[in-house]
Coordinates of C-alpha atoms in Angstrom, one line a residue:
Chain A
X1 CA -16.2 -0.5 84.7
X2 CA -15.5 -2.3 81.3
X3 CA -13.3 -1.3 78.6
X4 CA -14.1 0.0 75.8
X5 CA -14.2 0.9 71.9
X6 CA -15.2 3.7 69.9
X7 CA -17.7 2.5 67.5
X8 CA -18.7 5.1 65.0
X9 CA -18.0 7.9 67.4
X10 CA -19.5 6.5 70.3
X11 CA -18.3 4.2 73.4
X12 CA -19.0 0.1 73.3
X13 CA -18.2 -1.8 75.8
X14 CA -16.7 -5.3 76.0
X15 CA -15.1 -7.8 78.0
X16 CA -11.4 -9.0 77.6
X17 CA -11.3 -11.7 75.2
X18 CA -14.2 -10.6 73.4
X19 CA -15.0 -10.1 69.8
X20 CA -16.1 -6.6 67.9
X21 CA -19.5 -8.9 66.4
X22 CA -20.2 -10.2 70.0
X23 CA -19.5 -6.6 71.7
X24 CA -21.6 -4.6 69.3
X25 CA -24.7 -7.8 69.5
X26 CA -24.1 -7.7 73.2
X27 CA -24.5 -3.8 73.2
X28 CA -27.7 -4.4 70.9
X29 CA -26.0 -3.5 67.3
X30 CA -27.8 -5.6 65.0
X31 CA -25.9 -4.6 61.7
X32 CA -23.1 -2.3 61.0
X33 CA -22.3 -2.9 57.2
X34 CA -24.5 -2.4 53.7
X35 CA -24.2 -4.4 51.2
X36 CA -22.8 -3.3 48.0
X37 CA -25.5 -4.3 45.4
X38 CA -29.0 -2.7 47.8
X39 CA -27.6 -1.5 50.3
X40 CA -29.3 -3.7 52.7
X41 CA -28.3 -3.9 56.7
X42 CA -25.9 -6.6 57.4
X43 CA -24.5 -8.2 60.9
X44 CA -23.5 -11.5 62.5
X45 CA -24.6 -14.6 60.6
X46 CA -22.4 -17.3 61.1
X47 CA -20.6 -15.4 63.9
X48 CA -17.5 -18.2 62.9
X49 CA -15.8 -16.8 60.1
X50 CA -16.9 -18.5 57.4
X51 CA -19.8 -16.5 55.9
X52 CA -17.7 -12.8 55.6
X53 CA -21.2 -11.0 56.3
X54 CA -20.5 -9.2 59.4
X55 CA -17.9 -6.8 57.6
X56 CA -16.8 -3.9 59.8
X57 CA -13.9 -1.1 59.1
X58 CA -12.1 -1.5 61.9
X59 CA -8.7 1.3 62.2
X60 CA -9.4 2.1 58.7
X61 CA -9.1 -1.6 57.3
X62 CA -12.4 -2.3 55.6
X63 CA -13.7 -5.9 55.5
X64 CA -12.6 -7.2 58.5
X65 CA -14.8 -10.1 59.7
X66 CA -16.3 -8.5 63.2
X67 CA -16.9 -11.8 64.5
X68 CA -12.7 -12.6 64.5
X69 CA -11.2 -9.6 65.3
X70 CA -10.7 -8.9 69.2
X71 CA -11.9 -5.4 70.4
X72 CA -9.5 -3.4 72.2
X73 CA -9.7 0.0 73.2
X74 CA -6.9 1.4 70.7
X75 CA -8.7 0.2 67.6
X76 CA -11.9 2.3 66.5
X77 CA -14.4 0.2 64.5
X78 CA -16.5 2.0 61.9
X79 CA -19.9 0.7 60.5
X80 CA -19.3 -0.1 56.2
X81 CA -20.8 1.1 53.2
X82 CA -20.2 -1.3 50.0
X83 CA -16.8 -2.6 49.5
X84 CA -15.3 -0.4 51.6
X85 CA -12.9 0.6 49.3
X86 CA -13.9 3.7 48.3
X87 CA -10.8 5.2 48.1
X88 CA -10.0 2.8 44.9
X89 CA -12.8 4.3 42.9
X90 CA -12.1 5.8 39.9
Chain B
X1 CA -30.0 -58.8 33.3
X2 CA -29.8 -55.5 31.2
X3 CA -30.9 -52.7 33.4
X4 CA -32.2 -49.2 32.0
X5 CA -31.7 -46.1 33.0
X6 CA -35.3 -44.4 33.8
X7 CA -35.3 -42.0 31.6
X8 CA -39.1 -40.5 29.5
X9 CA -37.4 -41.2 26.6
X10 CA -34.5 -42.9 25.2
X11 CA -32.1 -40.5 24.6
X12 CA -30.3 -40.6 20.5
X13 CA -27.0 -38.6 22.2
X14 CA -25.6 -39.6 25.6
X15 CA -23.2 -36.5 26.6
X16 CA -20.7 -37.6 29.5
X17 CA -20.1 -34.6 31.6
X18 CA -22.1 -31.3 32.8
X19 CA -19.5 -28.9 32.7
X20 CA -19.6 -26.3 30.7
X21 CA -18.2 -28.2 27.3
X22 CA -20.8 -30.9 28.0
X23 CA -23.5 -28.2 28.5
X24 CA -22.9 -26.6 25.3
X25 CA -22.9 -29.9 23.4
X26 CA -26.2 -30.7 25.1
X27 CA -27.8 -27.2 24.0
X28 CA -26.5 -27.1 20.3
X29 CA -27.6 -31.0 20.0
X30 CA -30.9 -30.2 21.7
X31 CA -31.7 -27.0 20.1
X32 CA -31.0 -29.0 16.8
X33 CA -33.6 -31.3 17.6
X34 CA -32.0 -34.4 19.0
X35 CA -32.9 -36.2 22.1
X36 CA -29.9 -35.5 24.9
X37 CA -29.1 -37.0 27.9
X38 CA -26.4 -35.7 30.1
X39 CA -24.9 -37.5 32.9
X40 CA -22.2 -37.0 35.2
X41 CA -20.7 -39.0 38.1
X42 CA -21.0 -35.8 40.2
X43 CA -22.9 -32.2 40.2
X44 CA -23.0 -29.6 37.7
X45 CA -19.7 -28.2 36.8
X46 CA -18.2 -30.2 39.7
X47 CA -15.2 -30.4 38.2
X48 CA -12.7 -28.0 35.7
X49 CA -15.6 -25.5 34.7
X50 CA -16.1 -25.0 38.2
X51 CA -12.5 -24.4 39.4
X52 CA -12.1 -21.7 36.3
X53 CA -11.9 -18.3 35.9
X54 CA -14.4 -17.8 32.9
X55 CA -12.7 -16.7 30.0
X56 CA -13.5 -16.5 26.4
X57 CA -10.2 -15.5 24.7
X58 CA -8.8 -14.6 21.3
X59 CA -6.2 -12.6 22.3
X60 CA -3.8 -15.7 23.9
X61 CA -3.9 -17.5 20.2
X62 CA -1.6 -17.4 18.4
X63 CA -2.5 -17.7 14.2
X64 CA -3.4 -21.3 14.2
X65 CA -6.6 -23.8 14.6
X66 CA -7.2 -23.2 18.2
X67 CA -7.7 -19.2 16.9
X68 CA -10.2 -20.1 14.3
X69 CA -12.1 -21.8 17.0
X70 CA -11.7 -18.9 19.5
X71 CA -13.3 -16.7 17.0
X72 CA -15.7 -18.9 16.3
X73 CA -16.6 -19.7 19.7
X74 CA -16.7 -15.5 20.7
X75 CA -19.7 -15.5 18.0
X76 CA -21.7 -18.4 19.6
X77 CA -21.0 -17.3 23.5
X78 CA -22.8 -13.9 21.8
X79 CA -25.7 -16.4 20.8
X80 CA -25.9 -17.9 23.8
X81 CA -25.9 -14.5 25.8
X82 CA -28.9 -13.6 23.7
X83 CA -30.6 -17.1 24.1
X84 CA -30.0 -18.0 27.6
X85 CA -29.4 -15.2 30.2
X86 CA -28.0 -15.4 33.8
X87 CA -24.4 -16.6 33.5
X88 CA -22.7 -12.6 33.6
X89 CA -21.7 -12.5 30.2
X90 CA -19.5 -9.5 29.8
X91 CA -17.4 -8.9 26.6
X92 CA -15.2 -6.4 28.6
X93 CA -12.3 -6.9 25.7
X94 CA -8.5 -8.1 26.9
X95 CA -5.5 -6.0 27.6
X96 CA -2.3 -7.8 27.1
X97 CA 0.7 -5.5 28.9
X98 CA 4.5 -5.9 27.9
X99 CA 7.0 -5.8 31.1
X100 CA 10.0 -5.2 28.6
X101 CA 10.5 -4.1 24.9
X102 CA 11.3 -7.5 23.9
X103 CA 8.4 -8.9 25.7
X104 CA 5.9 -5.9 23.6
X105 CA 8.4 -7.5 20.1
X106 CA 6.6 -10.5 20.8
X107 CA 3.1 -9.0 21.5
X108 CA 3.0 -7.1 18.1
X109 CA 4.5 -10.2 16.2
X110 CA 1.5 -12.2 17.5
X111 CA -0.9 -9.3 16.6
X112 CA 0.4 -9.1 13.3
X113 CA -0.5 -12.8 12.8
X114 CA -3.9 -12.5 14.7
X115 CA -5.0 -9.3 12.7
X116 CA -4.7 -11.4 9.2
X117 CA -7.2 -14.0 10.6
X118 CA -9.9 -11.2 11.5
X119 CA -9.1 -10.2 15.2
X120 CA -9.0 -6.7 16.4
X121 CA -6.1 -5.9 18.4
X122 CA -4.9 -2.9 19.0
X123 CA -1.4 -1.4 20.3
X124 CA -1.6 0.7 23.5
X125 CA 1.3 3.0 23.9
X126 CA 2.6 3.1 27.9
X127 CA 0.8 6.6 28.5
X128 CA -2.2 5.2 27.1
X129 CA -2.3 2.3 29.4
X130 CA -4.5 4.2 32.1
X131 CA -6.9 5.3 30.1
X132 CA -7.5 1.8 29.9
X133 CA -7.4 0.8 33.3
X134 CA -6.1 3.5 36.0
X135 CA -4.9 1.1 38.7
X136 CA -2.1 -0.4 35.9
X137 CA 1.5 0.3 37.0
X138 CA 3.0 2.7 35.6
X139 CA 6.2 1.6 34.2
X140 CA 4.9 -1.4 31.8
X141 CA 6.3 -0.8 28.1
X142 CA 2.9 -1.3 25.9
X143 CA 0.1 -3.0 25.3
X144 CA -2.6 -4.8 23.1
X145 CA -6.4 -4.5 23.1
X146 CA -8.3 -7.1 22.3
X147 CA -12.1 -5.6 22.4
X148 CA -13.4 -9.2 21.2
X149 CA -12.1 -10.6 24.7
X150 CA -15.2 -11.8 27.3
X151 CA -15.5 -13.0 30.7
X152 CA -18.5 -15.4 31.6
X153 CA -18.9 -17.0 35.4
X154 CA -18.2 -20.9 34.2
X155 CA -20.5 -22.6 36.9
X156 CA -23.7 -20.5 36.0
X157 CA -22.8 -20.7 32.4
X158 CA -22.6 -24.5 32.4
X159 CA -26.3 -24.7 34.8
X160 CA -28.3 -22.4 32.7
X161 CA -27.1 -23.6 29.5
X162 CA -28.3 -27.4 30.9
X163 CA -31.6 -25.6 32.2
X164 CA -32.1 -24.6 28.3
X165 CA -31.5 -27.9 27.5
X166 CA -34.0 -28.9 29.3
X167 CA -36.2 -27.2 28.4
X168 CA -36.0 -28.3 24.7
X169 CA -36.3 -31.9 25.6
X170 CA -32.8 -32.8 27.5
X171 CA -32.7 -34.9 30.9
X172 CA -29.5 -34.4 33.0
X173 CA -28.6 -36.8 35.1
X174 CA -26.1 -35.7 38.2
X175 CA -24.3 -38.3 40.0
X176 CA -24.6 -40.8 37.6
X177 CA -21.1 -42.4 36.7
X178 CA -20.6 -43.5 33.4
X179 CA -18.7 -47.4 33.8
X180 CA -18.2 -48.9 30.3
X181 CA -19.9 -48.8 27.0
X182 CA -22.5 -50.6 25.4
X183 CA -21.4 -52.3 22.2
X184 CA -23.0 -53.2 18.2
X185 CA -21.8 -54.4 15.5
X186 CA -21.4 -51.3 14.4
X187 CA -19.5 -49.4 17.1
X188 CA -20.8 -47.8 20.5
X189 CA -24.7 -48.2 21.2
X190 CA -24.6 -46.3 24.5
X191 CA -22.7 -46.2 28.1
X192 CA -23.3 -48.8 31.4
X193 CA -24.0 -46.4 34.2
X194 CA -24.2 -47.0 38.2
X195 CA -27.9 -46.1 37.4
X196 CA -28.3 -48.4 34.6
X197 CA -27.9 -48.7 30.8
X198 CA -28.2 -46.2 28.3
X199 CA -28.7 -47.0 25.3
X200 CA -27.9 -44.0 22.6
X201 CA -26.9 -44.1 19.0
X202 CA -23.9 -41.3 19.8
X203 CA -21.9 -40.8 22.7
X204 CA -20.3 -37.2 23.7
X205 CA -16.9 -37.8 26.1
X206 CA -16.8 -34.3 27.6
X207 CA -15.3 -35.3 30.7
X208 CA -12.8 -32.7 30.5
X209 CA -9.5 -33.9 32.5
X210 CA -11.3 -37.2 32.5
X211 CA -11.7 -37.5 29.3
X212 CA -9.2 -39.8 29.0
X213 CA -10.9 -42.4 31.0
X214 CA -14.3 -42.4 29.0
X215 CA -12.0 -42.7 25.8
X216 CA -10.3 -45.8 27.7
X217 CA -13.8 -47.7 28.1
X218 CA -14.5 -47.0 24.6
X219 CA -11.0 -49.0 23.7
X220 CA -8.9 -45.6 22.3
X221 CA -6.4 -43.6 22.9
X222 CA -7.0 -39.9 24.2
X223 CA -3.9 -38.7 25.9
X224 CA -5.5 -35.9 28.2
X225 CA -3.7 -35.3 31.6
X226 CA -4.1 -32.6 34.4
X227 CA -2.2 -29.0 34.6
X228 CA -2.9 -27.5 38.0
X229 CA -3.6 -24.1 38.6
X230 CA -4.6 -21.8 41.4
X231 CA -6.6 -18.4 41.2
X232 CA -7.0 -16.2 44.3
X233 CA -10.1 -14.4 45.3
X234 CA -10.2 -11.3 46.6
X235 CA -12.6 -8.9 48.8
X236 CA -15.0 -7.5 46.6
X237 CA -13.3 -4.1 45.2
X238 CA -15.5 -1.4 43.3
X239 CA -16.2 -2.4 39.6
X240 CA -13.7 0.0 37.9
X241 CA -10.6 -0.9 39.8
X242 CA -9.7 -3.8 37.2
X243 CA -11.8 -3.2 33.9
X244 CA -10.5 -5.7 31.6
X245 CA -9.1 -9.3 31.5
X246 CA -5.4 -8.3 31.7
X247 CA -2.8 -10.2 31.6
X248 CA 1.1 -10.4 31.1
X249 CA 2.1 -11.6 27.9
X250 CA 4.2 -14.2 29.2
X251 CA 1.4 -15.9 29.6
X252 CA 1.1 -17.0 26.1
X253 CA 4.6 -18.4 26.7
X254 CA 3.5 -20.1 29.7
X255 CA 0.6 -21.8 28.4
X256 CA 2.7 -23.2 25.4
X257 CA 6.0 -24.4 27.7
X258 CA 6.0 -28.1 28.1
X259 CA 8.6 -27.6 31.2
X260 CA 6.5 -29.5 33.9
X261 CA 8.0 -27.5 37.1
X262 CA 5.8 -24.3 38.5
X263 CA 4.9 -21.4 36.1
X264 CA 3.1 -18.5 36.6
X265 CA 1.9 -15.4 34.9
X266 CA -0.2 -12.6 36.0
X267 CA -3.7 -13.1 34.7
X268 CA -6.2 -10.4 36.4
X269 CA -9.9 -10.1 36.0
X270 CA -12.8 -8.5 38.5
X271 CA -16.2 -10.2 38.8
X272 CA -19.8 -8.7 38.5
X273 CA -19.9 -9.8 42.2
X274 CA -16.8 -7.6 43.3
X275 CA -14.3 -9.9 43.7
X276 CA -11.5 -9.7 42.1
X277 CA -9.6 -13.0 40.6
X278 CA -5.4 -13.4 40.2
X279 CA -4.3 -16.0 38.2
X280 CA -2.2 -17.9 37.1
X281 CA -0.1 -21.2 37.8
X282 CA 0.4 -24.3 36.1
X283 CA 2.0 -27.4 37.3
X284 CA 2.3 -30.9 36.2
X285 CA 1.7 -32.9 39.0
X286 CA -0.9 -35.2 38.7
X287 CA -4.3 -34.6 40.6
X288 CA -2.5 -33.5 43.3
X289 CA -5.4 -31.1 45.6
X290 CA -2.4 -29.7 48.0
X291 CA -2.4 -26.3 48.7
X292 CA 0.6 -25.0 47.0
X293 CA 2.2 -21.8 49.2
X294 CA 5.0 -21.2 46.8
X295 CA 2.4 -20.9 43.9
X296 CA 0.3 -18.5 45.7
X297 CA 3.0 -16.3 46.6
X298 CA 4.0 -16.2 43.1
X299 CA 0.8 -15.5 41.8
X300 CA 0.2 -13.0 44.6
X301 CA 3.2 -10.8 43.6
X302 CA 3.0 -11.0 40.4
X303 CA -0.8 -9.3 40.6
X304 CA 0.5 -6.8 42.6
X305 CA 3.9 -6.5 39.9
X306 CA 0.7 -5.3 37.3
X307 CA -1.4 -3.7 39.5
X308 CA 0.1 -2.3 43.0
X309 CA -3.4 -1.5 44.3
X310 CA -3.8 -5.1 45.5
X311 CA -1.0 -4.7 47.5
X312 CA -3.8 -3.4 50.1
X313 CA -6.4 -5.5 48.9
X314 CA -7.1 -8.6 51.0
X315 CA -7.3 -12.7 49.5
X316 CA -10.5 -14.2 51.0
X317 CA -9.3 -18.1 49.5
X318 CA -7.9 -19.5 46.9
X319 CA -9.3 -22.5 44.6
X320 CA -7.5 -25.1 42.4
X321 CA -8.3 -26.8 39.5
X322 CA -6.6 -29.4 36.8
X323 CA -6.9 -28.2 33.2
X324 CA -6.9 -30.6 30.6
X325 CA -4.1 -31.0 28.3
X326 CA -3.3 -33.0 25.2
X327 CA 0.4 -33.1 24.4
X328 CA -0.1 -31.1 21.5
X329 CA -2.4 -28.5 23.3
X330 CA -5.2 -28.8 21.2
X331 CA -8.3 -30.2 22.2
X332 CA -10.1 -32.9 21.3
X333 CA -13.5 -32.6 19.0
X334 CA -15.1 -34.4 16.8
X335 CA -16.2 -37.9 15.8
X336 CA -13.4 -41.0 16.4
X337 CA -12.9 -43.0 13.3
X338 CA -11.6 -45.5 15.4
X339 CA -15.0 -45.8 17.2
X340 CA -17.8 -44.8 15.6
X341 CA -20.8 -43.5 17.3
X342 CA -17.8 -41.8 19.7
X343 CA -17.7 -38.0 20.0
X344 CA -14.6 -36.2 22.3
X345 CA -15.3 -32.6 22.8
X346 CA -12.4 -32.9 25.7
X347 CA -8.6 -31.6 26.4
X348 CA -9.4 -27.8 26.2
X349 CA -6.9 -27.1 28.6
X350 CA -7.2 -23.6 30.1
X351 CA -9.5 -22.3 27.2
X352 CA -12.2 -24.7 28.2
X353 CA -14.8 -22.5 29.0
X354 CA -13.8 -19.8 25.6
X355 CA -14.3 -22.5 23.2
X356 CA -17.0 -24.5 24.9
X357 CA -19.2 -23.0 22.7
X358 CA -17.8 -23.5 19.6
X359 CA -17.3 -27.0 20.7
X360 CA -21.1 -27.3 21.3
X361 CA -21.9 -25.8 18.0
X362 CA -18.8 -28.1 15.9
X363 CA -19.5 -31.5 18.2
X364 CA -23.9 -30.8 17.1
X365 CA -23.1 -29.9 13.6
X366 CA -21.1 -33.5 13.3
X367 CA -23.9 -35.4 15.1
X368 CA -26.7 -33.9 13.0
X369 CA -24.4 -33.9 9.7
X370 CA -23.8 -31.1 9.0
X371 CA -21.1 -28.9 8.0
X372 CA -19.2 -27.0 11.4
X373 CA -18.4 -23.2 10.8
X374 CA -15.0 -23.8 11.5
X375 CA -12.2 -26.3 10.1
X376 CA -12.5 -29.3 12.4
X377 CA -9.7 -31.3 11.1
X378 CA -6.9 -30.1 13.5
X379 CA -8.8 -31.9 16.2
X380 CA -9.6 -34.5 15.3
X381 CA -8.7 -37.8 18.0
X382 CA -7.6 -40.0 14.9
X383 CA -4.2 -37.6 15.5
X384 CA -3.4 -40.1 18.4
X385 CA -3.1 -42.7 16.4

């Protein structure tokens, strides 16, 4: 029985070591953000860091790359609409 | 044996850079009718117009030449937004803010003198600020709107402007390196290149921090030298969390100092892509490319000093670039008596990409000419001697 993290109200599973992007692709999430201009899905690309397209809120810290941050059970990982940053509109 | 440069047709005006000066000199030249040619010993705005932030400023001059240019050049960036679309022209207008009382003295003082040349500025008391822009801190002492102040993004600027170009008859020519001069009795007659000769009755040195080196082939003296500075880029934030170009008004300070050590003022603008850019830093230190930590800290902190809401925003990377600076901080523009045939429309420092287009327009008006819509005198290179 693996470990695992809530993901938009519902259980992923993933093994120690691995990343939010690879859990979710592993668990057959293809895309967990929209972008901000058309709102079109977006996922894993690069899957190294570099291209900041898998974005994923993850404990309430939008734009975090999904592919670099390690899943752990204590952190819940929401999919992201736009910027993220919401709660900055005025 | 002379090799040529394969060109359709010899070109009458050789411009020397494709950043976003030499763009605009190849569009106003073209658009008036001459043949262009632009090369450059890399890609388009490969170097200064490509590390900038995009600013076309009246509000950080002072009374003085380099003012009359800005508010010349705010008139042909409009022109050129009309003409040539794609390169996010937005004239979002400037807020200056004031830390201190003295430091709001100096703001009005360089209003009053601003106002008697033409520009609008207007004061902002503190509780006015937010109206402005919400996110400001809330203990600044004043303000100045500038509603004349725009923002364009440099790189794009400087291609579509060379796409124009084009289109009216100009050939660009990336990574071509420009490696002397060709000579007549009667003064330049074109450059060597490491893809040939090219022969052209008037030669264009926008080579920005560069420019110095093409002037040095030619056999004068054009004392331009770097001025480093970083800008940080941020995620993308939603469009109304910085509205304006707003900056401290030390910065007007800072750009004048000729202390060489680190300086840095708090220069803040979004993007129409999201992100959101913190400037600034300048630094005498040759074209030195390291990362500087205790520049980006400073620059860091002082964004968040104007606007705390970055505090929680995150820095995807940071660039650098070398602005080019005369001594006197004017740039260089206009035909050299000491050369003729040579035209430097170089050494704009930070305002490169502001008055690029009133470069364009002054450097075309000389080549075809005919009087410039602005007093040229001031920078002229015969100043150097």
């Amino acid at each position: 029985m693996s470990d695992t993290f809530d993901f938009d109200g519902r259980a992923v599973p993933f093994e120690p070591g691995q990343t939010v992007g690879a859990a979710l692709i592993a668990d057959g999430v293809r895309s967990w953000r929209t972008t901000r201009g058309r709102a079109r899905p977006r996922g894993i690309f690069c899957g190294i860091g570099v291209c900041f397209d898998c974005l994923v809120t993850v404990d309430g810290a939008p734009n975090r790359r999904a592919c670099l941050v390690p899943a752990t059970t204590d952190l819940p990982v929401r999919s992201q609409e736009g910027t993220g940053h919401d709660d900055l509109d005025v | 044996m002379v090799r040529l440069m394969t060109v359709d047709r010899l070109p009458e005006v050789v411009v020397i850079g494709a950043g976003v000066v030499g763009a605009a000199c190849a569009w106003y030249a073209a658009r008036a009718g001459l043949r262009v040619t632009v090369v450059d010993r890399g890609p388009v705005a490969g170097g200064t117009t490509g590390a900038g932030e995009g600013n076309i400023l009246v509000s950080d001059k002072p009374a003085g030449p380099e003012l009359e240019l800005a508010r010349l050049s705010v008139r042909c960036w409009r022109d050129l937004a009309d003409a040539v679309e794609g390169f996010e022209y937005d004239p979002k207008g400037g807020l200056v803010v004031a830390g201190s009382a003295a430091a709001l003295d100096g703001l009005r003082a360089t209003a009053s003198g601003q106002r008697e040349r033409g520009v609008t500025a207007t004061e902002v008391r503190p509780d006015e600020l937010h109206e402005h822009e919400p996110h400001l801190a809330d203990d600044l002492a004043g303000g100045m709107y500038y509603p004349e102040d725009a923002q364009v993004q440099p790189a794009a600027a400087a291609a579509r402007l060379l796409r124009d170009a084009r289109a009216h008859g100009a050939a660009v020519r990336p990574n071509v390196e420009v490696t002397g001069v060709l000579r007549s009795r009667d003064g330049l007659a074109g450059v060597r290149t490491s893809a040939g000769d090219v022969p052209a009755g008037a030669v264009v040195n926008a080579a920005g921090t560069w420019g110095g080196e093409i002037a040095a082939l030619a056999g004068v003296d054009v004392p331009v030298l770097p001025r480093r500075g970083f800008v940080l880029v941020t995620e993308p934030l939603p469009p109304g969390v910085v509205r304006h170009k707003v900056y401290a008004a030390e910065y007007v300070s800072d750009v004048a100092s000729d202390d060489a050590s680190l300086q840095s003022s708090p220069v803040i603008e979004s993007t129409a892509a999201g992100p959101v850019l913190l400037g600034s830093s300048r630094e005498r230190v040759g074209f030195n490319r390291t990362l500087s930590v205790p520049a980006l800290r400073r620059i860091a902190a002082h964004a968040v000093r104007l606007f705390p809401v970055l505090a929680g925003a995150d820095v995807l990377r940071a660039y650098r670039g070398f602005r080019p600076y005369c001594p006197d901080h004017l740039p260089v523009i206009g035909p050299d008596a000491r050369c003729p045939g040579l035209y430097h429309a170089c050494g704009h420092e930070g305002a490169g990409v502001g008055l690029a287009a009133a470069t364009g327009h002054v450097v075309a008006r000389a080549l075809t000419g005919h009087p410039p819509g602005t007093d040229p005198t001031p920078f002229l290179p015969e100043r150097f001697g």
